[in-house]
Amino acid sequence: MEEKFCCARLGIRHNAPREAGMNFRVVKYHPDGRLDKTNLYRFYFTPGYAPDDAKVMHINIRYCPFCGTDLYEYYNTDDFINEEPGFF
């Protein structure tokens, strides 16, 4: 049986609410706004933030910092989206 997340540590941060501590956010951008139309998903680590925050600090990542998985290969369906593209 395949796990939903590449590792438990990243899964915990994905399921955390945006307001709680360090979390993992997955965003899907519309292809019209991207030069690279093959990779519409983006992956971010963020500190806790409220939905009305004007500027959200974030780190764009490609590899899981815990297990090294290539996020573009593993998280390539809409099932993982947990944020709207306007935040970043």
PDB file of C-alpha atoms in Angstrom:
ATOM      1  CA  MET A   1       0.000   0.000   0.000  1.00  0.00           C
ATOM      2  CA  GLU A   2       1.454   3.348  -1.042  1.00  0.00           C
ATOM      3  CA  GLU A   3       1.651   6.092   1.564  1.00  0.00           C
ATOM      4  CA  LYS A   4      -0.095   9.360   0.773  1.00  0.00           C
ATOM      5  CA  PHE A   5       2.994  11.419   1.658  1.00  0.00           C
ATOM      6  CA  CYS A   6       6.640  10.764   0.897  1.00  0.00           C
ATOM      7  CA  CYS A   7       7.327  10.693   4.650  1.00  0.00           C
ATOM      8  CA  ALA A   8       5.413  11.193   7.893  1.00  0.00           C
ATOM      9  CA  ARG A   9       7.312  14.367   8.821  1.00  0.00           C
ATOM     10  CA  LEU A  10       6.224  16.173   5.647  1.00  0.00           C
ATOM     11  CA  GLY A  11       2.684  14.787   5.938  1.00  0.00           C
ATOM     12  CA  ILE A  12       2.318  16.304   9.419  1.00  0.00           C
ATOM     13  CA  ARG A  13       3.352  19.712   8.078  1.00  0.00           C
ATOM     14  CA  HIS A  14       0.985  19.399   5.096  1.00  0.00           C
ATOM     15  CA  ASN A  15      -1.994  18.621   7.316  1.00  0.00           C
ATOM     16  CA  ALA A  16      -1.225  21.408   9.781  1.00  0.00           C
ATOM     17  CA  PRO A  17      -3.455  24.475   9.555  1.00  0.00           C
ATOM     18  CA  ARG A  18      -1.804  27.482   7.922  1.00  0.00           C
ATOM     19  CA  GLU A  19      -1.883  29.345  11.246  1.00  0.00           C
ATOM     20  CA  ALA A  20       0.106  26.669  13.098  1.00  0.00           C
ATOM     21  CA  GLY A  21       3.900  26.698  13.110  1.00  0.00           C
ATOM     22  CA  MET A  22       6.000  25.564  10.168  1.00  0.00           C
ATOM     23  CA  ASN A  23       3.831  24.071   7.436  1.00  0.00           C
ATOM     24  CA  PHE A  24       4.088  22.640   3.920  1.00  0.00           C
ATOM     25  CA  ARG A  25       1.842  24.286   1.333  1.00  0.00           C
ATOM     26  CA  VAL A  26       1.043  22.993  -2.164  1.00  0.00           C
ATOM     27  CA  VAL A  27      -0.225  25.428  -4.782  1.00  0.00           C
ATOM     28  CA  LYS A  28      -1.327  24.827  -8.362  1.00  0.00           C
ATOM     29  CA  TYR A  29      -0.964  27.752 -10.731  1.00  0.00           C
ATOM     30  CA  HIS A  30      -2.999  28.365 -13.862  1.00  0.00           C
ATOM     31  CA  PRO A  31      -1.002  27.494 -17.027  1.00  0.00           C
ATOM     32  CA  ASP A  32      -1.673  30.905 -18.611  1.00  0.00           C
ATOM     33  CA  GLY A  33       0.415  32.561 -15.905  1.00  0.00           C
ATOM     34  CA  ARG A  34       3.427  30.221 -16.193  1.00  0.00           C
ATOM     35  CA  LEU A  35       6.292  29.947 -18.636  1.00  0.00           C
ATOM     36  CA  ASP A  36       6.814  26.303 -17.643  1.00  0.00           C
ATOM     37  CA  LYS A  37       3.431  24.734 -18.381  1.00  0.00           C
ATOM     38  CA  THR A  38       4.582  21.211 -17.408  1.00  0.00           C
ATOM     39  CA  ASN A  39       5.146  21.971 -13.699  1.00  0.00           C
ATOM     40  CA  LEU A  40       2.094  23.865 -12.461  1.00  0.00           C
ATOM     41  CA  TYR A  41       2.518  22.775  -8.834  1.00  0.00           C
ATOM     42  CA  ARG A  42       4.728  24.682  -6.428  1.00  0.00           C
ATOM     43  CA  PHE A  43       5.828  23.649  -2.943  1.00  0.00           C
ATOM     44  CA  TYR A  44       6.476  25.996  -0.048  1.00  0.00           C
ATOM     45  CA  PHE A  45       7.462  25.947   3.594  1.00  0.00           C
ATOM     46  CA  THR A  46       5.853  28.778   5.534  1.00  0.00           C
ATOM     47  CA  PRO A  47       5.619  29.898   9.143  1.00  0.00           C
ATOM     48  CA  GLY A  48       2.133  30.173  10.585  1.00  0.00           C
ATOM     49  CA  TYR A  49       0.060  32.919   8.941  1.00  0.00           C
ATOM     50  CA  ALA A  50      -3.510  34.180   8.835  1.00  0.00           C
ATOM     51  CA  PRO A  51      -5.616  34.256   5.654  1.00  0.00           C
ATOM     52  CA  ASP A  52      -5.654  38.064   5.736  1.00  0.00           C
ATOM     53  CA  ASP A  53      -1.863  38.492   6.039  1.00  0.00           C
ATOM     54  CA  ALA A  54      -0.629  40.829   3.307  1.00  0.00           C
ATOM     55  CA  LYS A  55       2.863  39.354   2.919  1.00  0.00           C
ATOM     56  CA  VAL A  56       3.447  35.674   3.656  1.00  0.00           C
ATOM     57  CA  MET A  57       7.055  34.610   4.171  1.00  0.00           C
ATOM     58  CA  HIS A  58       7.813  31.401   2.306  1.00  0.00           C
ATOM     59  CA  ILE A  59      10.563  29.156   0.996  1.00  0.00           C
ATOM     60  CA  ASN A  60      10.055  27.540  -2.399  1.00  0.00           C
ATOM     61  CA  ILE A  61      11.352  23.939  -2.305  1.00  0.00           C
ATOM     62  CA  ARG A  62      11.771  21.116  -4.797  1.00  0.00           C
ATOM     63  CA  TYR A  63      13.010  18.254  -2.598  1.00  0.00           C
ATOM     64  CA  CYS A  64      11.592  17.050   0.700  1.00  0.00           C
ATOM     65  CA  PRO A  65      13.944  18.352   3.397  1.00  0.00           C
ATOM     66  CA  PHE A  66      13.348  15.213   5.464  1.00  0.00           C
ATOM     67  CA  CYS A  67      13.667  12.310   3.017  1.00  0.00           C
ATOM     68  CA  GLY A  68      14.959  13.901  -0.225  1.00  0.00           C
ATOM     69  CA  THR A  69      11.999  12.958  -2.452  1.00  0.00           C
ATOM     70  CA  ASP A  70      11.580  15.032  -5.627  1.00  0.00           C
ATOM     71  CA  LEU A  71       8.311  16.840  -4.876  1.00  0.00           C
ATOM     72  CA  TYR A  72       7.493  17.410  -8.564  1.00  0.00           C
ATOM     73  CA  GLU A  73       7.489  13.656  -9.164  1.00  0.00           C
ATOM     74  CA  TYR A  74       5.619  12.647  -6.012  1.00  0.00           C
ATOM     75  CA  TYR A  75       2.993  15.394  -5.598  1.00  0.00           C
ATOM     76  CA  ASN A  76       1.607  15.708  -9.109  1.00  0.00           C
ATOM     77  CA  THR A  77      -2.162  15.585  -8.577  1.00  0.00           C
ATOM     78  CA  ASP A  78      -4.684  18.082  -7.255  1.00  0.00           C
ATOM     79  CA  ASP A  79      -5.216  15.864  -4.179  1.00  0.00           C
ATOM     80  CA  PHE A  80      -2.414  17.672  -2.349  1.00  0.00           C
ATOM     81  CA  ILE A  81      -3.397  21.296  -3.004  1.00  0.00           C
ATOM     82  CA  ASN A  82      -3.879  23.081   0.310  1.00  0.00           C
ATOM     83  CA  GLU A  83      -3.448  26.744  -0.625  1.00  0.00           C
ATOM     84  CA  GLU A  84      -4.635  29.254  -3.206  1.00  0.00           C
ATOM     85  CA  PRO A  85      -2.013  30.730  -5.574  1.00  0.00           C
ATOM     86  CA  GLY A  86      -2.639  34.332  -4.463  1.00  0.00           C
ATOM     87  CA  PHE A  87      -0.691  33.912  -1.224  1.00  0.00           C
ATOM     88  CA  PHE A  88       2.711  33.543  -2.890  1.00  0.00           C
TER      89      PHE A  88
END
